[in-house]
mmCIF file of C-alpha atoms in Angstrom:
data_model
loop_
_atom_site.group_PDB
_atom_site.id
_atom_site.type_symbol
_atom_site.label_atom_id
_atom_site.label_comp_id
_atom_site.label_asym_id
_atom_site.label_seq_id
_atom_site.Cartn_x
_atom_site.Cartn_y
_atom_site.Cartn_z
ATOM 1 C CA UNK A 162 -71.444 67.994 -6.300
ATOM 2 C CA UNK A 163 -71.863 64.956 -8.240
ATOM 3 C CA UNK A 164 -68.724 63.699 -9.948
ATOM 4 C CA UNK A 165 -68.666 63.012 -13.769
ATOM 5 C CA UNK A 166 -68.268 59.365 -14.600
ATOM 6 C CA UNK A 167 -64.939 58.610 -15.533
ATOM 7 C CA UNK A 168 -63.302 56.073 -17.681
ATOM 8 C CA UNK A 169 -60.138 54.542 -16.677
ATOM 9 C CA UNK A 170 -57.404 53.710 -19.179
ATOM 10 C CA UNK A 171 -58.227 49.876 -18.964
ATOM 11 C CA UNK A 172 -61.961 50.488 -19.832
ATOM 12 C CA UNK A 173 -61.111 52.009 -23.106
ATOM 13 C CA UNK A 174 -58.746 49.338 -24.073
ATOM 14 C CA UNK A 175 -61.398 46.581 -23.461
ATOM 15 C CA UNK A 176 -64.100 48.558 -25.635
ATOM 16 C CA UNK A 177 -61.588 49.008 -28.326
ATOM 17 C CA UNK A 178 -60.665 45.326 -28.276
ATOM 18 C CA UNK A 179 -64.269 44.239 -28.300
ATOM 19 C CA UNK A 180 -65.018 46.292 -31.526
ATOM 20 C CA UNK A 181 -62.098 45.097 -33.321
ATOM 21 C CA UNK A 182 -63.121 41.195 -32.582
ATOM 22 C CA UNK A 183 -66.900 41.980 -33.583
ATOM 23 C CA UNK A 184 -66.077 43.179 -37.110
ATOM 24 C CA UNK A 185 -64.635 39.749 -38.346
ATOM 25 C CA UNK A 186 -67.509 38.030 -36.830
ATOM 26 C CA UNK A 187 -70.006 40.072 -38.760
ATOM 27 C CA UNK A 188 -68.351 39.436 -42.002
ATOM 28 C CA UNK A 189 -68.004 35.699 -41.356
ATOM 29 C CA UNK A 190 -71.723 35.678 -40.552
ATOM 30 C CA UNK A 191 -72.543 37.497 -43.764
ATOM 31 C CA UNK A 192 -70.535 35.048 -45.782
ATOM 32 C CA UNK A 193 -72.219 32.260 -44.057
ATOM 33 C CA UNK A 194 -75.617 33.628 -44.874
ATOM 34 C CA UNK A 195 -74.572 33.837 -48.739
ATOM 35 C CA UNK A 196 -73.285 30.393 -48.747
ATOM 36 C CA UNK A 197 -76.337 28.968 -47.109
ATOM 37 C CA UNK A 198 -78.576 30.669 -49.639
ATOM 38 C CA UNK A 199 -76.430 29.391 -52.511
ATOM 39 C CA UNK A 200 -76.703 25.776 -51.207
ATOM 40 C CA UNK A 201 -80.318 26.195 -50.706
ATOM 41 C CA UNK A 202 -80.831 27.588 -54.064
ATOM 42 C CA UNK A 203 -78.726 24.652 -55.708
ATOM 43 C CA UNK A 204 -80.839 22.030 -53.629
ATOM 44 C CA UNK A 205 -84.068 23.642 -54.701
ATOM 45 C CA UNK A 206 -82.842 23.598 -58.365
ATOM 46 C CA UNK A 207 -81.989 20.061 -58.016
ATOM 47 C CA UNK A 208 -85.179 19.176 -56.704
ATOM 48 C CA UNK A 209 -87.060 21.105 -59.514
ATOM 49 C CA UNK A 210 -84.676 19.303 -62.201
ATOM 50 C CA UNK A 211 -85.577 15.821 -60.682
ATOM 51 C CA UNK A 212 -89.225 16.586 -60.659
ATOM 52 C CA UNK A 213 -88.934 17.654 -64.183
ATOM 53 C CA UNK A 214 -87.076 14.635 -65.227
ATOM 54 C CA UNK A 215 -89.626 12.336 -63.470
ATOM 55 C CA UNK A 216 -92.461 13.862 -65.312
ATOM 56 C CA UNK A 217 -90.691 13.420 -68.614
ATOM 57 C CA UNK A 218 -89.911 9.875 -68.116
ATOM 58 C CA UNK A 219 -93.665 9.273 -67.074
ATOM 59 C CA UNK A 220 -94.822 10.974 -70.234
ATOM 60 C CA UNK A 221 -92.287 8.908 -72.427
ATOM 61 C CA UNK A 222 -93.226 5.692 -70.740
ATOM 62 C CA UNK A 223 -97.057 6.379 -71.317
ATOM 63 C CA UNK A 224 -96.221 7.165 -75.011
ATOM 64 C CA UNK A 225 -93.768 4.414 -75.722
ATOM 65 C CA UNK A 226 -95.269 1.118 -77.317
ATOM 66 C CA UNK A 227 -95.262 -1.963 -74.963
ATOM 67 C CA UNK A 228 -92.242 -4.350 -75.460
ATOM 68 C CA UNK A 229 -93.938 -7.691 -76.407
ATOM 69 C CA UNK A 230 -92.274 -11.001 -75.257
ATOM 70 C CA UNK A 231 -92.213 -13.756 -77.701
ATOM 71 C CA UNK A 232 -95.245 -15.404 -76.077
ATOM 72 C CA UNK A 233 -97.200 -12.105 -76.653
ATOM 73 C CA UNK A 234 -96.195 -11.896 -80.189
ATOM 74 C CA UNK A 235 -97.131 -15.515 -80.774
ATOM 75 C CA UNK A 236 -100.658 -14.858 -79.171
ATOM 76 C CA UNK A 237 -101.191 -11.722 -81.191
ATOM 77 C CA UNK A 238 -100.354 -13.209 -84.470
ATOM 78 C CA UNK A 239 -102.310 -16.363 -83.710
ATOM 79 C CA UNK A 240 -99.083 -18.507 -84.295
ATOM 80 C CA UNK A 241 -99.595 -20.489 -81.066
ATOM 81 C CA UNK A 242 -102.504 -22.330 -82.469
ATOM 82 C CA UNK A 243 -100.902 -22.451 -85.872
ATOM 83 C CA UNK A 244 -97.807 -24.132 -84.311
ATOM 84 C CA UNK A 245 -100.022 -26.747 -82.563
ATOM 85 C CA UNK A 246 -101.712 -27.437 -85.789
ATOM 86 C CA UNK A 247 -98.501 -27.955 -87.651
ATOM 87 C CA UNK A 248 -97.156 -30.451 -85.075
ATOM 88 C CA UNK A 249 -100.644 -32.251 -85.054
ATOM 89 C CA UNK A 250 -100.455 -32.389 -89.006
ATOM 90 C CA UNK A 251 -96.564 -33.599 -88.868
ATOM 91 C CA UNK A 252 -97.627 -36.468 -86.520
ATOM 92 C CA UNK A 253 -100.694 -37.434 -88.685
ATOM 93 C CA UNK A 254 -98.450 -37.419 -91.818
ATOM 94 C CA UNK A 255 -95.839 -39.679 -89.984
ATOM 95 C CA UNK A 256 -98.591 -41.986 -89.031
ATOM 96 C CA UNK A 257 -100.016 -41.997 -92.537
ATOM 97 C CA UNK A 258 -96.740 -42.745 -93.863
ATOM 98 C CA UNK A 259 -96.044 -45.565 -91.557
ATOM 99 C CA UNK A 260 -99.133 -47.046 -92.586
ATOM 100 C CA UNK A 261 -98.598 -46.809 -96.378
ATOM 101 C CA UNK A 262 -100.761 -43.827 -97.017
ATOM 102 C CA UNK A 263 -98.582 -41.333 -98.915
ATOM 103 C CA UNK A 264 -100.250 -38.528 -100.740
ATOM 104 C CA UNK A 265 -99.443 -38.069 -104.614
ATOM 105 C CA UNK A 266 -97.185 -41.096 -104.260
ATOM 106 C CA UNK A 267 -96.318 -42.732 -107.666
ATOM 107 C CA UNK A 268 -97.258 -46.421 -107.916
ATOM 108 C CA UNK A 269 -94.083 -48.310 -106.975
ATOM 109 C CA UNK A 270 -92.351 -49.887 -109.973
ATOM 110 C CA UNK A 271 -91.488 -53.524 -110.062
ATOM 111 C CA UNK A 272 -89.533 -55.461 -112.764
ATOM 112 C CA UNK A 273 -90.903 -56.069 -116.108
ATOM 113 C CA UNK A 274 -91.721 -59.654 -114.886
ATOM 114 C CA UNK A 275 -93.764 -58.263 -112.070
ATOM 115 C CA UNK A 276 -91.339 -59.415 -109.474
ATOM 116 C CA UNK A 277 -90.040 -57.180 -106.588
ATOM 117 C CA UNK A 278 -86.869 -55.441 -107.665
ATOM 118 C CA UNK A 279 -83.539 -56.568 -105.950
ATOM 119 C CA UNK A 280 -82.125 -53.260 -105.964
ATOM 120 C CA UNK A 281 -82.090 -49.492 -106.838
ATOM 121 C CA UNK A 282 -78.733 -48.054 -107.260
ATOM 122 C CA UNK A 283 -78.473 -44.289 -107.017
ATOM 123 C CA UNK A 284 -75.206 -42.891 -108.336
ATOM 124 C CA UNK A 285 -74.680 -39.311 -106.570
ATOM 125 C CA UNK A 286 -73.447 -36.905 -109.047
ATOM 126 C CA UNK A 287 -73.191 -33.038 -109.335
ATOM 127 C CA UNK A 288 -73.574 -30.322 -111.948
ATOM 128 C CA UNK A 289 -69.998 -30.250 -112.823
ATOM 129 C CA UNK A 290 -69.429 -34.053 -113.069
ATOM 130 C CA UNK A 291 -70.530 -34.799 -116.588
ATOM 131 C CA UNK A 292 -67.133 -36.332 -117.224
ATOM 132 C CA UNK A 293 -67.602 -38.767 -114.362
ATOM 133 C CA UNK A 294 -70.982 -39.634 -115.566
ATOM 134 C CA UNK A 295 -69.751 -40.469 -119.033
ATOM 135 C CA UNK A 296 -66.878 -42.585 -117.431
ATOM 136 C CA UNK A 297 -69.606 -44.638 -115.509
ATOM 137 C CA UNK A 298 -71.586 -45.154 -118.656
ATOM 138 C CA UNK A 299 -68.643 -46.196 -120.660
ATOM 139 C CA UNK A 300 -67.519 -48.762 -117.958
ATOM 140 C CA UNK A 301 -69.814 -50.329 -115.517
ATOM 141 C CA UNK A 302 -73.397 -48.597 -115.920
ATOM 142 C CA UNK A 303 -75.286 -49.808 -118.891
ATOM 143 C CA UNK A 304 -76.885 -47.391 -121.455
ATOM 144 C CA UNK A 305 -80.185 -47.235 -123.387
ATOM 145 C CA UNK A 306 -81.644 -50.602 -124.212
ATOM 146 C CA UNK A 307 -79.200 -52.330 -122.037
ATOM 147 C CA UNK A 308 -80.266 -50.193 -118.912
ATOM 148 C CA UNK A 309 -83.859 -51.157 -119.474
ATOM 149 C CA UNK A 310 -82.880 -54.878 -119.912
ATOM 150 C CA UNK A 311 -81.056 -54.560 -116.448
ATOM 151 C CA UNK A 312 -84.349 -53.444 -114.788
ATOM 152 C CA UNK A 313 -85.862 -56.591 -116.198
ATOM 153 C CA UNK A 314 -83.450 -58.338 -114.088
ATOM 154 C CA UNK A 315 -84.464 -56.451 -111.025
ATOM 155 C CA UNK A 316 -81.756 -53.655 -110.952
ATOM 156 C CA UNK A 317 -82.507 -49.951 -111.558
ATOM 157 C CA UNK A 318 -79.631 -47.314 -111.838
ATOM 158 C CA UNK A 319 -79.996 -43.760 -111.803
ATOM 159 C CA UNK A 320 -77.939 -40.765 -111.406
ATOM 160 C CA UNK A 321 -78.964 -38.702 -108.507
ATOM 161 C CA UNK A 322 -79.063 -35.102 -108.463
ATOM 162 C CA UNK A 323 -80.910 -32.200 -106.923
ATOM 163 C CA UNK A 324 -81.790 -28.714 -108.305
ATOM 164 C CA UNK A 325 -79.852 -25.674 -108.675
ATOM 165 C CA UNK A 326 -80.122 -22.815 -105.865
ATOM 166 C CA UNK A 327 -81.213 -20.694 -108.890
ATOM 167 C CA UNK A 328 -84.171 -22.696 -110.144
ATOM 168 C CA UNK A 329 -84.273 -23.129 -114.056
ATOM 169 C CA UNK A 330 -80.758 -21.710 -114.615
ATOM 170 C CA UNK A 331 -78.340 -23.131 -117.117
ATOM 171 C CA UNK A 332 -77.297 -25.804 -114.636
ATOM 172 C CA UNK A 333 -80.786 -27.117 -114.478
ATOM 173 C CA UNK A 334 -81.372 -26.747 -118.149
ATOM 174 C CA UNK A 335 -78.198 -28.831 -118.953
ATOM 175 C CA UNK A 336 -79.264 -31.646 -116.752
ATOM 176 C CA UNK A 337 -82.685 -31.742 -118.087
ATOM 177 C CA UNK A 338 -81.171 -31.781 -121.706
ATOM 178 C CA UNK A 339 -78.760 -34.518 -120.596
ATOM 179 C CA UNK A 340 -81.665 -36.565 -119.052
ATOM 180 C CA UNK A 341 -83.775 -36.123 -122.139
ATOM 181 C CA UNK A 342 -81.036 -37.831 -124.033
ATOM 182 C CA UNK A 343 -79.998 -40.599 -121.607
ATOM 183 C CA UNK A 344 -83.084 -41.044 -119.363
ATOM 184 C CA UNK A 345 -80.884 -42.232 -116.550
ATOM 185 C CA UNK A 346 -81.510 -39.335 -113.873
ATOM 186 C CA UNK A 347 -83.333 -39.296 -110.615
ATOM 187 C CA UNK A 348 -83.812 -35.689 -110.169
ATOM 188 C CA UNK A 349 -84.728 -34.721 -106.362
ATOM 189 C CA UNK A 350 -86.954 -31.709 -107.155
ATOM 190 C CA UNK A 351 -86.951 -30.646 -103.589
ATOM 191 C CA UNK A 352 -83.275 -30.814 -102.851
ATOM 192 C CA UNK A 353 -80.842 -28.074 -103.569
ATOM 193 C CA UNK A 354 -77.564 -29.477 -104.936
ATOM 194 C CA UNK A 355 -74.463 -28.306 -103.151
ATOM 195 C CA UNK A 356 -71.722 -29.926 -101.560
ATOM 196 C CA UNK A 357 -72.876 -28.726 -97.906
ATOM 197 C CA UNK A 358 -76.181 -30.299 -98.490
ATOM 198 C CA UNK A 359 -74.943 -33.764 -99.298
ATOM 199 C CA UNK A 360 -76.408 -35.163 -95.739
ATOM 200 C CA UNK A 361 -79.769 -34.035 -96.725
ATOM 201 C CA UNK A 362 -79.537 -35.424 -100.191
ATOM 202 C CA UNK A 363 -79.488 -38.895 -98.486
ATOM 203 C CA UNK A 364 -82.845 -38.118 -96.975
ATOM 204 C CA UNK A 365 -84.193 -37.249 -100.516
ATOM 205 C CA UNK A 366 -82.743 -39.980 -102.239
ATOM 206 C CA UNK A 367 -83.716 -42.946 -100.041
ATOM 207 C CA UNK A 368 -87.256 -41.252 -99.438
ATOM 208 C CA UNK A 369 -87.854 -40.747 -103.291
ATOM 209 C CA UNK A 370 -86.291 -44.187 -104.197
ATOM 210 C CA UNK A 371 -88.697 -46.071 -101.806
ATOM 211 C CA UNK A 372 -91.577 -44.271 -102.800
ATOM 212 C CA UNK A 373 -90.950 -44.860 -106.480
ATOM 213 C CA UNK A 374 -89.550 -48.418 -106.497
ATOM 214 C CA UNK A 375 -90.280 -51.437 -104.507
ATOM 215 C CA UNK A 376 -86.943 -53.194 -103.880
ATOM 216 C CA UNK A 377 -85.132 -55.345 -101.454
ATOM 217 C CA UNK A 378 -82.210 -52.989 -101.252
ATOM 218 C CA UNK A 379 -81.364 -49.163 -101.974
ATOM 219 C CA UNK A 380 -77.722 -48.464 -102.761
ATOM 220 C CA UNK A 381 -75.917 -45.192 -102.646
ATOM 221 C CA UNK A 382 -72.744 -45.022 -104.810
ATOM 222 C CA UNK A 383 -70.502 -42.192 -105.744
ATOM 223 C CA UNK A 384 -69.734 -41.284 -109.103
ATOM 224 C CA UNK A 385 -66.042 -41.281 -108.537
ATOM 225 C CA UNK A 386 -65.837 -45.005 -108.287
ATOM 226 C CA UNK A 387 -65.661 -48.076 -110.746
ATOM 227 C CA UNK A 388 -68.274 -50.516 -109.649
ATOM 228 C CA UNK A 389 -68.260 -54.283 -110.290
ATOM 229 C CA UNK A 390 -71.990 -54.370 -111.063
ATOM 230 C CA UNK A 391 -72.073 -58.172 -111.340
ATOM 231 C CA UNK A 392 -70.222 -58.611 -108.049
ATOM 232 C CA UNK A 393 -72.575 -56.263 -106.334
ATOM 233 C CA UNK A 394 -75.684 -58.067 -107.651
ATOM 234 C CA UNK A 395 -74.345 -61.315 -106.306
ATOM 235 C CA UNK A 396 -73.521 -59.895 -102.979
ATOM 236 C CA UNK A 397 -77.221 -58.719 -102.785
ATOM 237 C CA UNK A 398 -78.855 -61.637 -103.937
ATOM 238 C CA UNK A 399 -77.025 -63.610 -101.242
ATOM 239 C CA UNK A 400 -78.312 -61.010 -98.563
ATOM 240 C CA UNK A 401 -81.785 -60.922 -99.833
ATOM 241 C CA UNK A 402 -83.387 -62.558 -96.876
ATOM 242 C CA UNK A 403 -81.846 -59.811 -94.383
ATOM 243 C CA UNK A 404 -84.605 -57.469 -93.937
ATOM 244 C CA UNK A 405 -82.651 -55.232 -91.584
ATOM 245 C CA UNK A 406 -79.213 -55.034 -93.388
ATOM 246 C CA UNK A 407 -77.010 -51.974 -93.254
ATOM 247 C CA UNK A 408 -74.119 -53.092 -95.365
ATOM 248 C CA UNK A 409 -70.785 -51.322 -96.254
ATOM 249 C CA UNK A 410 -67.177 -50.867 -95.501
ATOM 250 C CA UNK A 411 -67.612 -50.192 -91.852
ATOM 251 C CA UNK A 412 -65.188 -47.494 -90.344
ATOM 252 C CA UNK A 413 -64.880 -45.019 -87.608
ATOM 253 C CA UNK A 414 -62.167 -42.185 -87.009
ATOM 254 C CA UNK A 415 -61.420 -38.855 -85.350
ATOM 255 C CA UNK A 416 -63.849 -36.000 -85.570
ATOM 256 C CA UNK A 417 -62.323 -33.037 -86.738
ATOM 257 C CA UNK A 418 -62.864 -30.098 -84.526
ATOM 258 C CA UNK A 419 -60.849 -27.326 -86.085
ATOM 259 C CA UNK A 420 -62.876 -25.126 -88.375
ATOM 260 C CA UNK A 421 -61.522 -24.779 -91.785
ATOM 261 C CA UNK A 422 -59.903 -28.154 -91.992
ATOM 262 C CA UNK A 423 -61.270 -30.930 -94.369
ATOM 263 C CA UNK A 424 -64.048 -32.864 -92.876
ATOM 264 C CA UNK A 425 -64.836 -30.493 -90.156
ATOM 265 C CA UNK A 426 -67.586 -31.431 -88.007
ATOM 266 C CA UNK A 427 -69.499 -28.328 -86.333
ATOM 267 C CA UNK A 428 -71.011 -30.687 -83.930
ATOM 268 C CA UNK A 429 -67.812 -32.180 -82.694
ATOM 269 C CA UNK A 430 -68.728 -31.703 -78.995
ATOM 270 C CA UNK A 431 -71.553 -34.163 -79.229
ATOM 271 C CA UNK A 432 -69.006 -37.015 -79.755
ATOM 272 C CA UNK A 433 -67.794 -37.168 -76.224
ATOM 273 C CA UNK A 434 -64.285 -36.538 -74.681
ATOM 274 C CA UNK A 435 -62.521 -39.007 -77.284
ATOM 275 C CA UNK A 436 -63.865 -37.211 -80.301
ATOM 276 C CA UNK A 437 -64.547 -40.420 -82.289
ATOM 277 C CA UNK A 438 -67.102 -41.027 -84.681
ATOM 278 C CA UNK A 439 -69.304 -44.211 -84.104
ATOM 279 C CA UNK A 440 -68.860 -47.252 -86.544
ATOM 280 C CA UNK A 441 -70.647 -46.381 -89.983
ATOM 281 C CA UNK A 442 -70.506 -47.582 -93.762
ATOM 282 C CA UNK A 443 -67.958 -45.282 -95.609
ATOM 283 C CA UNK A 444 -69.466 -42.864 -98.047
ATOM 284 C CA UNK A 445 -68.519 -44.173 -101.681
ATOM 285 C CA UNK A 446 -71.016 -47.260 -101.134
ATOM 286 C CA UNK A 447 -73.749 -47.555 -98.818
ATOM 287 C CA UNK A 448 -76.466 -50.347 -98.877
ATOM 288 C CA UNK A 449 -79.864 -50.257 -96.846
ATOM 289 C CA UNK A 450 -82.514 -52.689 -96.923
ATOM 290 C CA UNK A 451 -86.064 -51.516 -97.795
ATOM 291 C CA UNK A 452 -86.928 -51.355 -94.073
ATOM 292 C CA UNK A 453 -84.490 -48.555 -93.479
ATOM 293 C CA UNK A 454 -85.280 -46.823 -96.514
ATOM 294 C CA UNK A 455 -88.885 -46.515 -95.564
ATOM 295 C CA UNK A 456 -87.717 -45.644 -92.046
ATOM 296 C CA UNK A 457 -85.723 -42.653 -93.574
ATOM 297 C CA UNK A 458 -88.740 -41.693 -95.552
ATOM 298 C CA UNK A 459 -91.211 -41.739 -92.595
ATOM 299 C CA UNK A 460 -89.136 -39.890 -90.177
ATOM 300 C CA UNK A 461 -87.149 -37.566 -92.445
ATOM 301 C CA UNK A 462 -88.487 -34.445 -90.806
ATOM 302 C CA UNK A 463 -86.956 -35.413 -87.481
ATOM 303 C CA UNK A 464 -83.691 -37.090 -88.574
ATOM 304 C CA UNK A 465 -80.660 -35.108 -87.306
ATOM 305 C CA UNK A 466 -78.001 -34.473 -90.087
ATOM 306 C CA UNK A 467 -74.223 -33.991 -89.373
ATOM 307 C CA UNK A 468 -71.459 -32.577 -91.762
ATOM 308 C CA UNK A 469 -71.071 -35.576 -93.701
ATOM 309 C CA UNK A 470 -73.707 -38.065 -95.339
ATOM 310 C CA UNK A 471 -72.022 -41.325 -94.212
ATOM 311 C CA UNK A 472 -71.980 -40.260 -90.518
ATOM 312 C CA UNK A 473 -75.575 -38.828 -90.796
ATOM 313 C CA UNK A 474 -76.707 -42.363 -92.153
ATOM 314 C CA UNK A 475 -74.715 -44.138 -89.411
ATOM 315 C CA UNK A 476 -76.401 -42.103 -86.883
ATOM 316 C CA UNK A 477 -79.840 -42.885 -87.993
ATOM 317 C CA UNK A 478 -78.892 -46.650 -88.059
ATOM 318 C CA UNK A 479 -77.737 -46.482 -84.457
ATOM 319 C CA UNK A 480 -81.286 -45.655 -83.340
ATOM 320 C CA UNK A 481 -82.725 -48.827 -84.822
ATOM 321 C CA UNK A 482 -82.234 -52.646 -84.660
ATOM 322 C CA UNK A 483 -79.982 -52.500 -87.802
ATOM 323 C CA UNK A 484 -77.996 -55.549 -88.689
ATOM 324 C CA UNK A 485 -74.408 -54.193 -89.423
ATOM 325 C CA UNK A 486 -72.800 -55.899 -92.071
ATOM 326 C CA UNK A 487 -69.128 -55.031 -92.585
ATOM 327 C CA UNK A 488 -67.994 -56.293 -96.071
ATOM 328 C CA UNK A 489 -64.468 -55.439 -96.944
ATOM 329 C CA UNK A 490 -65.200 -56.095 -100.721
ATOM 330 C CA UNK A 491 -66.913 -52.713 -100.358
ATOM 331 C CA UNK A 492 -63.942 -50.719 -99.206
ATOM 332 C CA UNK A 493 -63.336 -48.971 -102.448
ATOM 333 C CA UNK A 494 -59.776 -47.834 -101.500
ATOM 334 C CA UNK A 495 -58.344 -51.181 -100.313
ATOM 335 C CA UNK A 496 -56.314 -53.175 -102.652
ATOM 336 C CA UNK A 497 -58.228 -56.694 -102.410
ATOM 337 C CA UNK A 498 -58.556 -58.742 -105.684
ATOM 338 C CA UNK A 499 -62.164 -59.614 -105.188
ATOM 339 C CA UNK A 500 -63.611 -56.067 -104.147
ATOM 340 C CA UNK A 501 -66.870 -54.806 -105.633
ATOM 341 C CA UNK A 502 -65.698 -51.363 -106.078
ATOM 342 C CA UNK A 503 -62.489 -49.074 -106.580
ATOM 343 C CA UNK A 504 -61.658 -45.431 -106.847
ATOM 344 C CA UNK A 505 -61.587 -44.057 -110.292
#
């Protein structure tokens, strides 16, 4: 008779232990599956998002207008050819000026005797300087018929002024009215009268003066000085044979580099480590021979201006074979007895 299988006490303990350890494993496997599904879902979602964003970027890029470079814009607008023609026209104009062909140029005035003028004296003035002008007219500057007689001697004197920024306003009208009464203005129609535009005023004055009057010298004078007119005429007559003269009270000085201070020079960094100006004639009285007035007229479009008119003119003279004449009689602030000018 077969005996029934029996289990020992040790077998039952082993099976019980095996069942207990398999339950946590199943739970861990279940949670692992859930975690895997979650991660896979997120990866799939991220992939879908990236695909969607890529498609949107492509669509927007196709619809967005092309960003044109400066060269593209010039080509589209036809400005490259226009720019070339402007440069060519400027070169032709410069050549024409140098050869004496100046379009719409007024015939150059001479003295009543038909002789070449000795000098054209431009007295710089401004809209608010009528009192200074009256002082000049009442002291060293002739008026009316006396002014015309002086021109017969070869000396032309004019107050030099530009136009208001608001063309035709009361400032312009007042100057026009004063000029109708006195007839002693040279009005620079193309120049805007302003303190910061003084360096450009030098270009306009010398260019306009040399186009309108044929003289040996062109003189810039400030309206704040008292001028010994006969002394100046004598000085110029003795220098008449010097065709390349640059005459004045020569000076140099430190370049002001701090913005906001008087005489500040925005281009201070161009003057080297020492920050010192080159030698130049002081602003109150500057004399140029006809050669250099013509030079300014011909090259006015390309001449660099600095913060002040005297240093600007001095920089132009540095580039040519000018004869520097330092005459201390033209130092208006000095105390010399025989000086030609003095501060008012």
